[in-house]
Coordinates of N, CA and C and ligand atoms in Angstrom, one line a residue:
X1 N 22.5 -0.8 25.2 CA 21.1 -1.0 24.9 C 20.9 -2.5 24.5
X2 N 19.8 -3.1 24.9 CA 19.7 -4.4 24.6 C 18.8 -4.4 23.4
X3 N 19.2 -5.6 22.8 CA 18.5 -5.7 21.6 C 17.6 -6.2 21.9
X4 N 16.0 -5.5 21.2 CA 15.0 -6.1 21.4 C 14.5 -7.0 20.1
X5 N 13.4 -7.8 20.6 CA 13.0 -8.7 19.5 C 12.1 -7.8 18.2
X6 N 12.7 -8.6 17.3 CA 11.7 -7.5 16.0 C 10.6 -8.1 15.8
X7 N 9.7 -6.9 15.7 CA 8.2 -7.0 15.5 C 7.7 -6.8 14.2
X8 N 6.9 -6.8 13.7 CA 5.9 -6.7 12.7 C 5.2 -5.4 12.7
X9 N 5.0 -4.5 12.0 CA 4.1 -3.5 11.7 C 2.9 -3.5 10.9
X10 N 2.1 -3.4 10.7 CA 0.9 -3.3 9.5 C 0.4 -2.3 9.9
X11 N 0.7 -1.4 8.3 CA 0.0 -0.4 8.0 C -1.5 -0.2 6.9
X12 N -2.3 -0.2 7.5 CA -3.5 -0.3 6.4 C -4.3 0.9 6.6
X13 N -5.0 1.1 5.4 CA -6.0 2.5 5.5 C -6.2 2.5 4.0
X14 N -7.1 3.7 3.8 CA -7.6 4.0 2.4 C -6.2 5.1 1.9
X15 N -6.5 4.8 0.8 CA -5.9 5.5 -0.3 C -5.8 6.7 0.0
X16 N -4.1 7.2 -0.5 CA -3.7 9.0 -0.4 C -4.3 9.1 1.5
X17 N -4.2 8.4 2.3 CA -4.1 8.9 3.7 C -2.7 9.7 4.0
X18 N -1.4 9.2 3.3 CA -0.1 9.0 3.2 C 0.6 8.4 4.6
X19 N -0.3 6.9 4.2 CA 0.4 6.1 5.3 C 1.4 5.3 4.7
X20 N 2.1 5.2 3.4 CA 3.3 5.0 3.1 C 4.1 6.4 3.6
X21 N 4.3 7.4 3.0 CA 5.2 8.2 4.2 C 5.8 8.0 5.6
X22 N 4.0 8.0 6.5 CA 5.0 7.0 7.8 C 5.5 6.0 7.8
X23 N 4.5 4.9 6.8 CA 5.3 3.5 6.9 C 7.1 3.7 6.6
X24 N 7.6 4.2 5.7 CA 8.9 4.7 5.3 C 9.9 5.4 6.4
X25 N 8.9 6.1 7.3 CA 9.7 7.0 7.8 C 9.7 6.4 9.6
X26 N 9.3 5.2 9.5 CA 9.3 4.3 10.7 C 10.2 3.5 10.1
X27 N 10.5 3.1 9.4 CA 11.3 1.6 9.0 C 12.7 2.5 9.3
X28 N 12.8 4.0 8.2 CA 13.8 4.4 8.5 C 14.6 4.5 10.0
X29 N 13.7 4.9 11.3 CA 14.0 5.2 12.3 C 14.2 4.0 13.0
X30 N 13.6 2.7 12.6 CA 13.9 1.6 13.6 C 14.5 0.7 12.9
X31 N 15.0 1.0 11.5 CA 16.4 0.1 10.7 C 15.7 -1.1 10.3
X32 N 13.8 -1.2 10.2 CA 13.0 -2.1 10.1 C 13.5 -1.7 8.5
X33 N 13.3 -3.3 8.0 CA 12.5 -3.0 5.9 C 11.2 -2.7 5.9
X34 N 10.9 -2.1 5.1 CA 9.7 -1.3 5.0 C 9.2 -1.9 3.3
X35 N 7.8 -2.5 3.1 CA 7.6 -2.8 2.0 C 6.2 -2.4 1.4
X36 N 6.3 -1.8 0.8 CA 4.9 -1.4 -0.1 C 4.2 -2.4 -1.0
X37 N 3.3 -2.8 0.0 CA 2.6 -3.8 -0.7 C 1.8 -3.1 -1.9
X38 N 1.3 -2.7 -2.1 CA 0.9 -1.7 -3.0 C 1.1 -1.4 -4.6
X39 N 2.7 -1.4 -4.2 CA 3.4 -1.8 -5.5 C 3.7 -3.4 -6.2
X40 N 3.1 -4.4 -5.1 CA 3.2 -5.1 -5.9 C 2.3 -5.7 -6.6
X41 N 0.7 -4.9 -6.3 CA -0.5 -5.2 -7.1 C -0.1 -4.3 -8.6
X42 N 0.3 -3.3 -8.5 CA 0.7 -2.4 -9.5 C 1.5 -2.8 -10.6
X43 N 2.7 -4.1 -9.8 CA 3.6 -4.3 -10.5 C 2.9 -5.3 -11.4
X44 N 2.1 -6.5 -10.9 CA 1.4 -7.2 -11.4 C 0.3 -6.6 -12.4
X45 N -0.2 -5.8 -12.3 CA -1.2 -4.8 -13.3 C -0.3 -3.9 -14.7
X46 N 0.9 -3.9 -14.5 CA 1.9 -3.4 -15.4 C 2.3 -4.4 -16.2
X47 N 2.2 -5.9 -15.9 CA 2.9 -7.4 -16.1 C 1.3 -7.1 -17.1
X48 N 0.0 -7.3 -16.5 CA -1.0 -7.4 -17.2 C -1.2 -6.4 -18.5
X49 N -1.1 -5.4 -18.0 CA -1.3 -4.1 -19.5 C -0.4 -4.6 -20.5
X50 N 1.1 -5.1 -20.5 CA 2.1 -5.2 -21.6 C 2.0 -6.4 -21.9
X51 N 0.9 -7.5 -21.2 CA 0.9 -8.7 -22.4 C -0.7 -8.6 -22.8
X52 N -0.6 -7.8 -22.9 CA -2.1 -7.9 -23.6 C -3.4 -8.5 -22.9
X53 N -3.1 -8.0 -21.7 CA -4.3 -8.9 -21.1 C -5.2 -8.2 -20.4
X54 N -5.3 -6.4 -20.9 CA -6.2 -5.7 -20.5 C -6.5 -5.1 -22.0
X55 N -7.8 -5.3 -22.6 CA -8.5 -5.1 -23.7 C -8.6 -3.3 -23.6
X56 N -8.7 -3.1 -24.8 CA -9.4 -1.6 -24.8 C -10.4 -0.9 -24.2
X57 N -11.1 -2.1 -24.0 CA -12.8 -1.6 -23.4 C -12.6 -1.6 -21.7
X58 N -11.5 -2.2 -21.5 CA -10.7 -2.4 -19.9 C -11.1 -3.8 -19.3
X59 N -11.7 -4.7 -20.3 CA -11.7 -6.4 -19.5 C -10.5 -7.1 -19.4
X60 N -10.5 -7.5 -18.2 CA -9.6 -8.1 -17.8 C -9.3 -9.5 -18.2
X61 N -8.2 -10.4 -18.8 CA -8.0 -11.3 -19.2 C -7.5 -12.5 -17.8
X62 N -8.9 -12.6 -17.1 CA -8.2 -13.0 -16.2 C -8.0 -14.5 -15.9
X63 N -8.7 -15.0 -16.7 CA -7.5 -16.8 -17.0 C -6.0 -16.4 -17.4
X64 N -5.7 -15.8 -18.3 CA -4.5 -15.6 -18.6 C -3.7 -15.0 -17.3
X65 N -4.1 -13.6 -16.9 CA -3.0 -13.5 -16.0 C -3.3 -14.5 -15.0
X66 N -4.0 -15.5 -14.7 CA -3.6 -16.3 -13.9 C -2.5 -17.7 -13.8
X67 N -2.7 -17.6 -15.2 CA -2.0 -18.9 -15.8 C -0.7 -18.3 -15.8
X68 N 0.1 -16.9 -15.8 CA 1.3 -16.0 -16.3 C 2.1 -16.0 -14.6
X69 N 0.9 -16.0 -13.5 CA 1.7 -15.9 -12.0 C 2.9 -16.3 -11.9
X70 N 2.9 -17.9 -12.4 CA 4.4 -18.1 -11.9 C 5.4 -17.8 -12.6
X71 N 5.4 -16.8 -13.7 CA 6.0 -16.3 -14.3 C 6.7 -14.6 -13.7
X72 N 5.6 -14.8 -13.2 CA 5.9 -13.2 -12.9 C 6.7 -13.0 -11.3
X73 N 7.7 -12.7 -11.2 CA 8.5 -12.2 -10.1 C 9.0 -10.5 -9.7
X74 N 8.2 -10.2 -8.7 CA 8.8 -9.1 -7.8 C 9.7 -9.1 -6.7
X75 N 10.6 -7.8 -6.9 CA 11.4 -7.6 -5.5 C 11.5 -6.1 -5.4
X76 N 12.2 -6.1 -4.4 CA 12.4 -4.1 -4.2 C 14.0 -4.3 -4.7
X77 N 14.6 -3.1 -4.5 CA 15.8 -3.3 -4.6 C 15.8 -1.7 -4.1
X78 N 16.9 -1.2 -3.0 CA 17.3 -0.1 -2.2 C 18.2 0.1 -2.5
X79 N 18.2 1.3 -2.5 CA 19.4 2.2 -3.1 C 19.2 3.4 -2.0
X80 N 20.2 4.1 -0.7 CA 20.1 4.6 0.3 C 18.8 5.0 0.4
X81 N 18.1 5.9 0.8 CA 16.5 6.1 1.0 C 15.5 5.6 0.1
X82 N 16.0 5.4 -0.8 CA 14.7 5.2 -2.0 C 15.2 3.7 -2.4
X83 N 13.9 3.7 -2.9 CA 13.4 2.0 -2.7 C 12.4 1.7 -4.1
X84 N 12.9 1.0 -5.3 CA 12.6 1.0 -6.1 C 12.0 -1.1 -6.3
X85 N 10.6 -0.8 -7.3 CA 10.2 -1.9 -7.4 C 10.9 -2.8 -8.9
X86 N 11.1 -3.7 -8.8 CA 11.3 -4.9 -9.8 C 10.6 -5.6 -10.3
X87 N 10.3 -5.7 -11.6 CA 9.5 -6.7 -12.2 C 10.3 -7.9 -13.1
X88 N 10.7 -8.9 -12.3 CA 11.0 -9.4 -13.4 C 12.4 -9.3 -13.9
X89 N 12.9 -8.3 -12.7 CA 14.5 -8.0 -12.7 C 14.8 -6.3 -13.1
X90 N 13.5 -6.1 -13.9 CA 13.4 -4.4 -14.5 C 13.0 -3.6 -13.3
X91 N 13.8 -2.6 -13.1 CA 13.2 -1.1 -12.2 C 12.0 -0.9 -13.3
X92 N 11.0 -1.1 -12.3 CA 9.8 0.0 -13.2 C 8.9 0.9 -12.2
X93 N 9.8 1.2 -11.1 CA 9.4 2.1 -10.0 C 8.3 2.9 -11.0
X94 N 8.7 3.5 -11.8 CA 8.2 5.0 -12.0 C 7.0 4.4 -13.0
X95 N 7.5 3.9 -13.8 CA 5.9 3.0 -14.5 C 4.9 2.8 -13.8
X96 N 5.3 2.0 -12.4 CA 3.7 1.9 -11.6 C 2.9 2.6 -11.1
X97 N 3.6 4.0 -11.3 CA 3.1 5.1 -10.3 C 1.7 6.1 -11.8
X98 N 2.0 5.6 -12.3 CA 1.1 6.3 -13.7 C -0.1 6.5 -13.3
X99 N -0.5 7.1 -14.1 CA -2.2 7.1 -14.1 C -2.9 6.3 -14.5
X100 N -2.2 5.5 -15.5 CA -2.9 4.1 -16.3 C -2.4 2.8 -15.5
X101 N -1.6 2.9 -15.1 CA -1.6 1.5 -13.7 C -2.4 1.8 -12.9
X102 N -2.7 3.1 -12.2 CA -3.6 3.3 -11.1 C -5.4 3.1 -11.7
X103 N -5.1 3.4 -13.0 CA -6.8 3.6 -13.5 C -7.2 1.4 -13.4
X104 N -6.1 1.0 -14.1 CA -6.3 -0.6 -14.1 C -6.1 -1.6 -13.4
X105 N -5.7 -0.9 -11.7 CA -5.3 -1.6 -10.7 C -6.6 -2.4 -10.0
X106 N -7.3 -1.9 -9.8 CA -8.2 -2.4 -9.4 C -8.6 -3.6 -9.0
X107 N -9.7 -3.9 -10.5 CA -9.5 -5.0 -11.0 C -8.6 -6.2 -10.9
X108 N -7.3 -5.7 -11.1 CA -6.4 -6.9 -11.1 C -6.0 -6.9 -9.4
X109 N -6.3 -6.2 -8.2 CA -6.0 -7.2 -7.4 C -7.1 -7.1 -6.8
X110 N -8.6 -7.4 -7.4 CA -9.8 -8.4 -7.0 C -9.8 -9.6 -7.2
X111 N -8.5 -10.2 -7.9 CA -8.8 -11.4 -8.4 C -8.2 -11.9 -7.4
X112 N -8.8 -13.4 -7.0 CA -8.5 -13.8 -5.9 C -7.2 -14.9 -5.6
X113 N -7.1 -15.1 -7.0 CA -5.1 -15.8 -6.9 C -4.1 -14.6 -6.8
X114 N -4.2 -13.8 -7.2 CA -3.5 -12.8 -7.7 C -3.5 -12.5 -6.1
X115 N -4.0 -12.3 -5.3 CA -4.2 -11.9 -4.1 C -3.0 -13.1 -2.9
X116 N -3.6 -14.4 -3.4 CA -3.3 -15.4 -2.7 C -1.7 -15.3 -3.3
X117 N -1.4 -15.3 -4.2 CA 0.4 -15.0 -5.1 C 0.7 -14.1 -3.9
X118 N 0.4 -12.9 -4.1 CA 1.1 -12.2 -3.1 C 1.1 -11.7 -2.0
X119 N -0.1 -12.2 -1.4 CA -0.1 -12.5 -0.2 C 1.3 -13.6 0.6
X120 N 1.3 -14.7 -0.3 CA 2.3 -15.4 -0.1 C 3.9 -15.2 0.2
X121 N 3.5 -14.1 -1.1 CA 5.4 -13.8 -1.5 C 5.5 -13.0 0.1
X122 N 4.2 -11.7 0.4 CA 4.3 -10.7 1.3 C 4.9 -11.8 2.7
X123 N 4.3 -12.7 3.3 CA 4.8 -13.2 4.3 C 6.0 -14.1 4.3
X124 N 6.4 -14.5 3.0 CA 7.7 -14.8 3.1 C 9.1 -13.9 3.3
X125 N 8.6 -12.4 3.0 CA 9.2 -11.5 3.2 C 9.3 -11.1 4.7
X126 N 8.1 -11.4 5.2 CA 8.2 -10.8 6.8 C 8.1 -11.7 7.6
X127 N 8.8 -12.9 7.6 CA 9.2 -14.2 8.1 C 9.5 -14.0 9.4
X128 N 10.7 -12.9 9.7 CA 11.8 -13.2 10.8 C 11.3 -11.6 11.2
X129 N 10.2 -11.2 11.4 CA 9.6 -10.1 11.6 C 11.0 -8.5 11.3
X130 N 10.6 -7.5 11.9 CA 11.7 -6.6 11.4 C 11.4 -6.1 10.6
X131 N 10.1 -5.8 10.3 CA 9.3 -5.3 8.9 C 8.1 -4.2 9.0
X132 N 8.1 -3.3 8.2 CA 7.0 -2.3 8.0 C 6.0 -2.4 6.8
X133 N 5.3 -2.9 7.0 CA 4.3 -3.6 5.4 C 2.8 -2.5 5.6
X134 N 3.0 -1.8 4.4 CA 1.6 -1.2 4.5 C 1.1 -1.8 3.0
X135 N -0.6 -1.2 3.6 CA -1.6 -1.9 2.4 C -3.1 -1.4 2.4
X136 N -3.9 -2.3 2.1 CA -5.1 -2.9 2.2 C -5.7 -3.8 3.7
X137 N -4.7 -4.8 3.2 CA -5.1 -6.4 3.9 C -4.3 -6.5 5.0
X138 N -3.4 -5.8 5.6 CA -2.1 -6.5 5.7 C -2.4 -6.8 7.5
X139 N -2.9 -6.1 8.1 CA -3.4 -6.7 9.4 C -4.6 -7.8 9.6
X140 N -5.0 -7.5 8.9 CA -6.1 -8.7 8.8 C -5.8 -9.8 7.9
X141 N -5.0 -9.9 6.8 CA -4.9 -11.2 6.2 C -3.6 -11.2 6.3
X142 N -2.6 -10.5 5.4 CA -0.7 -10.8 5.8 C -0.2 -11.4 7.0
X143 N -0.4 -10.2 7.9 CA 0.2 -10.9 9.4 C -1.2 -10.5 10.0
X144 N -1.6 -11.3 10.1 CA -2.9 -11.4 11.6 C -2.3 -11.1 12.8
X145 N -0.9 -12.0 13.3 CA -0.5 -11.8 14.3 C 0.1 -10.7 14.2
X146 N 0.5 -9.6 14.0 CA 1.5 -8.5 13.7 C 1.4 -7.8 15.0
X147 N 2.5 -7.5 15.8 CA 2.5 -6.8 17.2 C 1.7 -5.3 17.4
X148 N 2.1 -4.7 15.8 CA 1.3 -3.0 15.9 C 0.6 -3.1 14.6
X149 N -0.3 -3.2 14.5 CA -1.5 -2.5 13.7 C -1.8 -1.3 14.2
X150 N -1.8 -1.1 12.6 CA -2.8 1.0 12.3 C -3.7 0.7 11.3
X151 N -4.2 1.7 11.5 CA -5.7 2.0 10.7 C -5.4 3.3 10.3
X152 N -4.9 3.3 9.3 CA -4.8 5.0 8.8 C -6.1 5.6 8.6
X153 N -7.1 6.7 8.4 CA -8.0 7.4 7.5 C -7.7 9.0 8.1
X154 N -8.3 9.1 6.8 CA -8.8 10.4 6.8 C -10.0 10.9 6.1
X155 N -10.5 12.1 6.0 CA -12.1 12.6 5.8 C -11.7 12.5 3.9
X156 N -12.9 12.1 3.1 CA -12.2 11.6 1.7 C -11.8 13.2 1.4
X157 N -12.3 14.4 1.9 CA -12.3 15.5 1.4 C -10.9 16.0 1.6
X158 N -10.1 15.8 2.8 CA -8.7 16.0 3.2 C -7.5 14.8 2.0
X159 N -8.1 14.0 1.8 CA -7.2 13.0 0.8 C -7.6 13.4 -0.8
X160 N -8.6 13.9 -1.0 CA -8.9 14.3 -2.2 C -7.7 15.6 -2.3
X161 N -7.7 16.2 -1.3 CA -7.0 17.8 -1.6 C -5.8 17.1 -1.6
X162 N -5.3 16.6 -0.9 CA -4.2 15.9 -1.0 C -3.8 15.6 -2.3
X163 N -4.6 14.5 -2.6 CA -4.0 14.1 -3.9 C -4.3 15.0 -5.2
X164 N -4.9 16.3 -5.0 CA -4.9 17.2 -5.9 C -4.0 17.9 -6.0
X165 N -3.5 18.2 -4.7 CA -2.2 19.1 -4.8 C -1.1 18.1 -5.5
X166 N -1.0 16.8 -4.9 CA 0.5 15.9 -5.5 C 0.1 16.1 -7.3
X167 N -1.0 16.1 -7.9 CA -1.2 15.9 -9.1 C -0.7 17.0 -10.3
X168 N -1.5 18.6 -9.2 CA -0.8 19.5 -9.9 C 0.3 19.9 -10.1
X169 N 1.0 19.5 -9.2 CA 2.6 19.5 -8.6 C 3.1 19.0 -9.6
X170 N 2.9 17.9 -10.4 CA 3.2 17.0 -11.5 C 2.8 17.7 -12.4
X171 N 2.0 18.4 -12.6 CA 1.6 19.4 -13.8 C 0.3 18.9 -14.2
X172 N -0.6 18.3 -13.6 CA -1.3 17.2 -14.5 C -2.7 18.3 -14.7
X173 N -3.4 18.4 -15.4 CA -4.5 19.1 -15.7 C -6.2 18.0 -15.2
X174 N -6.0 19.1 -13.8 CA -7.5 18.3 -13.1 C -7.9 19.2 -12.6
X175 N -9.5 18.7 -12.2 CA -10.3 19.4 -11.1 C -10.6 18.7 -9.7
X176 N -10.8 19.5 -8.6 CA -10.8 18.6 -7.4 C -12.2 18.2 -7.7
X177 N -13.1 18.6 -8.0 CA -14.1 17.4 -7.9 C -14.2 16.2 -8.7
X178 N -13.4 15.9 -9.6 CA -12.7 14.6 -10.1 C -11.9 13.7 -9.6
X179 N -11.2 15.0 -8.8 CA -10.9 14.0 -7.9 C -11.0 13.2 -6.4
X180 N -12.6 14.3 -6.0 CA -12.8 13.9 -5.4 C -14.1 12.7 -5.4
X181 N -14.4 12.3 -6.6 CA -15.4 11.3 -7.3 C -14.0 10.0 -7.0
X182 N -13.2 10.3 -7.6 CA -11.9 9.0 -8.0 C -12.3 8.6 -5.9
X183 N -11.9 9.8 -5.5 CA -11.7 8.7 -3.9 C -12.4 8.2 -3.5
X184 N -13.8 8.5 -3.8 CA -15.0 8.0 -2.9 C -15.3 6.7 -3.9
X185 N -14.8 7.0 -5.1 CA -15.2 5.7 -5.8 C -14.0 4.3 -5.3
X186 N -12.6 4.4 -5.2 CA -11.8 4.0 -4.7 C -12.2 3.0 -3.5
X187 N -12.6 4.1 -2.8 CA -13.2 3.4 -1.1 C -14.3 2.6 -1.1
X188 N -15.3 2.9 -2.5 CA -16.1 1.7 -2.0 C -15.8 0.6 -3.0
X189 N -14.7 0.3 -4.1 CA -14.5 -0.6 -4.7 C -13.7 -1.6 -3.9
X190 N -12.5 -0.6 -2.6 CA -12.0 -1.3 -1.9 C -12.8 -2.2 -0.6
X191 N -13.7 -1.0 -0.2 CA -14.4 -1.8 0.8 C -15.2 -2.8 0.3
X192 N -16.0 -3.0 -0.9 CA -17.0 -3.8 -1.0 C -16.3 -5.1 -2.3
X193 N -14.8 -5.1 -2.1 CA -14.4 -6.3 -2.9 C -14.7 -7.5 -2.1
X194 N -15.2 -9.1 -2.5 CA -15.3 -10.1 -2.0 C -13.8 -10.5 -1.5
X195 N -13.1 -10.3 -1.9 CA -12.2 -11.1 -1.0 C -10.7 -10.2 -0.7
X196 N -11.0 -10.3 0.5 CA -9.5 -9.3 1.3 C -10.4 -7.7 1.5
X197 N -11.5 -8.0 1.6 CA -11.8 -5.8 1.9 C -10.9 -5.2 2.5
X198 N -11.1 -3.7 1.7 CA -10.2 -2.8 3.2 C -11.7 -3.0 4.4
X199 N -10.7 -3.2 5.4 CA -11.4 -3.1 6.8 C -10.2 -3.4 7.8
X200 N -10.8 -2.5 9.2 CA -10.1 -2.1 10.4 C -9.5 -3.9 10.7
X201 N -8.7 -4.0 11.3 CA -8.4 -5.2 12.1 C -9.4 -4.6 13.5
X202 N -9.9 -5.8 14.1 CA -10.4 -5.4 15.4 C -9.2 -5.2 16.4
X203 N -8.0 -5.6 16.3 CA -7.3 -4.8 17.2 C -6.2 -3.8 16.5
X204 N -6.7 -3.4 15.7 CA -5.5 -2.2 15.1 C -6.4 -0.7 15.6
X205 N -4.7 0.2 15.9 CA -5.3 1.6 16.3 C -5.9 2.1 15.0
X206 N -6.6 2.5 15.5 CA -7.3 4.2 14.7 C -6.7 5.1 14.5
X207 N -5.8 5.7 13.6 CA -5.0 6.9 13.7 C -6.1 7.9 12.4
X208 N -6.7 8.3 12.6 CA -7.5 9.5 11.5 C -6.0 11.0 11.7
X209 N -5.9 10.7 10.3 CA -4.6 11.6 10.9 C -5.1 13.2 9.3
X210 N -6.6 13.5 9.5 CA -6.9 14.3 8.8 C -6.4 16.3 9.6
X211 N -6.5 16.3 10.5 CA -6.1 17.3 11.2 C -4.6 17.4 11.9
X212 N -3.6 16.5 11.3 CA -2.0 16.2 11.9 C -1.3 16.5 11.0
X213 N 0.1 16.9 11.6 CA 1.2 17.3 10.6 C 2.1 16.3 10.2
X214 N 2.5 16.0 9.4 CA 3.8 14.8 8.7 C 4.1 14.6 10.6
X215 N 5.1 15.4 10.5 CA 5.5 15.1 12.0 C 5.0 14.7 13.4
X216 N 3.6 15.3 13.0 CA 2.6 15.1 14.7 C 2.2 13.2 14.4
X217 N 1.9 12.4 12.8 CA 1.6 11.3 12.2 C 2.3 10.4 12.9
X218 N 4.0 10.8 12.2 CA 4.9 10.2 13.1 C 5.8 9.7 14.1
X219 N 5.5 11.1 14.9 CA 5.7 10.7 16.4 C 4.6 9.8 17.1
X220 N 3.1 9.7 16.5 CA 2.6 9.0 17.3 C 2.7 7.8 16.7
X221 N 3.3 7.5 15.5 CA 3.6 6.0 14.9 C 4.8 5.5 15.8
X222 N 5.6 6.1 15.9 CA 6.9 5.8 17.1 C 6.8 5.7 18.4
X223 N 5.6 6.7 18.6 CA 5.1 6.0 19.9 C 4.8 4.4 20.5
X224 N 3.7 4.6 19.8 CA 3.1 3.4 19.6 C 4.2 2.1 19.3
X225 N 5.2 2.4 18.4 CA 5.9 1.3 18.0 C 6.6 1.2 19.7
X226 N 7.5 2.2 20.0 CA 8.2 1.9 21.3 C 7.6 1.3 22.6
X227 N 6.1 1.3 22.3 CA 5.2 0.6 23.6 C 5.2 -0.7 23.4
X228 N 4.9 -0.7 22.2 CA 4.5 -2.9 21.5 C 6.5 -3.3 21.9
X229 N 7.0 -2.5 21.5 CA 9.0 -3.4 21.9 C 8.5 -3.7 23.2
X230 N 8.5 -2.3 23.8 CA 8.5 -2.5 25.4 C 7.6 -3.9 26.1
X231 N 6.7 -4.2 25.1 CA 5.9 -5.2 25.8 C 4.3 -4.1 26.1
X232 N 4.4 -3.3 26.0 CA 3.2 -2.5 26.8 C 1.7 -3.0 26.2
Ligands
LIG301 O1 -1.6 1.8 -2.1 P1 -1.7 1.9 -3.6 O2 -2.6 3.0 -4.1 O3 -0.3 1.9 -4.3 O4 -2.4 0.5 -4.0 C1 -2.6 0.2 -5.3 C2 -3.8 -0.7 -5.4 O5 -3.6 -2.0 -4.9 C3 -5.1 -0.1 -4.7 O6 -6.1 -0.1 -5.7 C4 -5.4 -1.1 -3.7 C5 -4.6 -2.3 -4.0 N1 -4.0 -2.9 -2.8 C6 -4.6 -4.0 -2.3 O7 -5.7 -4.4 -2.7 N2 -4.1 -4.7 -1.2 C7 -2.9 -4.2 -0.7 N3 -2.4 -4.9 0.3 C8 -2.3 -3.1 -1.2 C9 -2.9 -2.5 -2.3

């Protein structure tokens, strides 16, 4: 088999589509690194909650975290399938994933350095291509040029059930119409932020993967990837 050249992936779509899943489960199959950009607004919003720079009332101190950026360093660090985030040298994989990082994320990556920080670090990461990066931005601002772009969605009502089930599973005490306010609120904070919106790249697929199985998601992510090697 000849080795082919490594390409670039961007994965982007709204929230709870579970296009980290595929993104993971393509990197696994093509020995690509796979990076969640995702966690590194999180990580950055975790950096902000513990120095004091989200108030009670939930304002954001956002001179300060801006002035703190070059302070703050992320990495992943891999341990066979699982793939945990760094702050600063600390695993705080499971910290980011909370409900109070997710409730104060927001905000902190509308800011538009905060954006530009890691957008930066993001492409020094996917330099020598060989990479699976899902997000928000990542086909349209990360790698513009990226060989395969996707467009994850689904109906907000199939991602709400989604993310109701992962919640109860966790034991958490909710109702789906809470949570199905959180998604629709989600999608229009993401779509209507001034800088970096979620939005389609004009040449990324459409995958609506509301009526597909884990497995039907990913064969056609593999698809697709094996056409862009091929040159197709
Ligand atoms: O994918 P996620 O839910 O872990 O992302 C967390 C937050 O970060 C979400 O509110 C959107 C934001 N985000 C972003 O603005 N740009 C990215 N490339 C990735 C995530």
């Amino acid at each position: 088999m000849t080795m082919k050249r490594p390409i670039t992936v961007a994965l982007d779509g709204y929230s709870s589509t579970g296009k980290s899943t595929m993104a993971r489960q393509l990197a696994k199959v093509t020995g690509y690194r796979y990076v969640d950009s995702g966690a590194m607004y999180r990580a950055v919003t975790l950096y902000a909650m513990r120095n004091g720079m989200i108030a009670a009332d939930d304002t954001l101190d956002i001179p300060a975290l801006v002035a703190a950026l070059p302070m703050i360093s992320i990495d992943f660090e891999v341990n066979g399938d699982r793939q945990s985030t760094l702050l600063n040298g600390e695993n705080v994989e499971r910290e980011i994933r909370t409900l109070e990082v997710s409730a104060h994320v927001s905000p902190v990556a509308a800011v538009p350095q905060v954006r530009h920080a890691l957008v930066a670090m993001q492409q020094a990461m996917g330099r020598d291509g060989g990479i699976v990066m899902d997000g928000r931005d990542i086909g349209t601002t990360v790698f513009p040029h990226a060989e395969l772009k996707v467009f994850v969605t689904a109906s907000a009502e199939t991602r709400a059930r989604r993310r109701f089930d992962e919640l109860k599973a966790k034991g958490e005490d909710i109702n789906y119409d809470d949570v199905l306010a959180n998604v629709v609120s989600r999608d229009h904070i993401d779509e209507t932020r001034a800088e970096s919106p979620l939005r389609k790249a004009d040449d990324a697929v459409l995958l609506d993967n509301s009526e597909l199985t884990v497995d039907e998601q990913n064969k056609i992510l593999l698809d697709l990837f094996n056409s862009r090697i091929n040159g197709d």
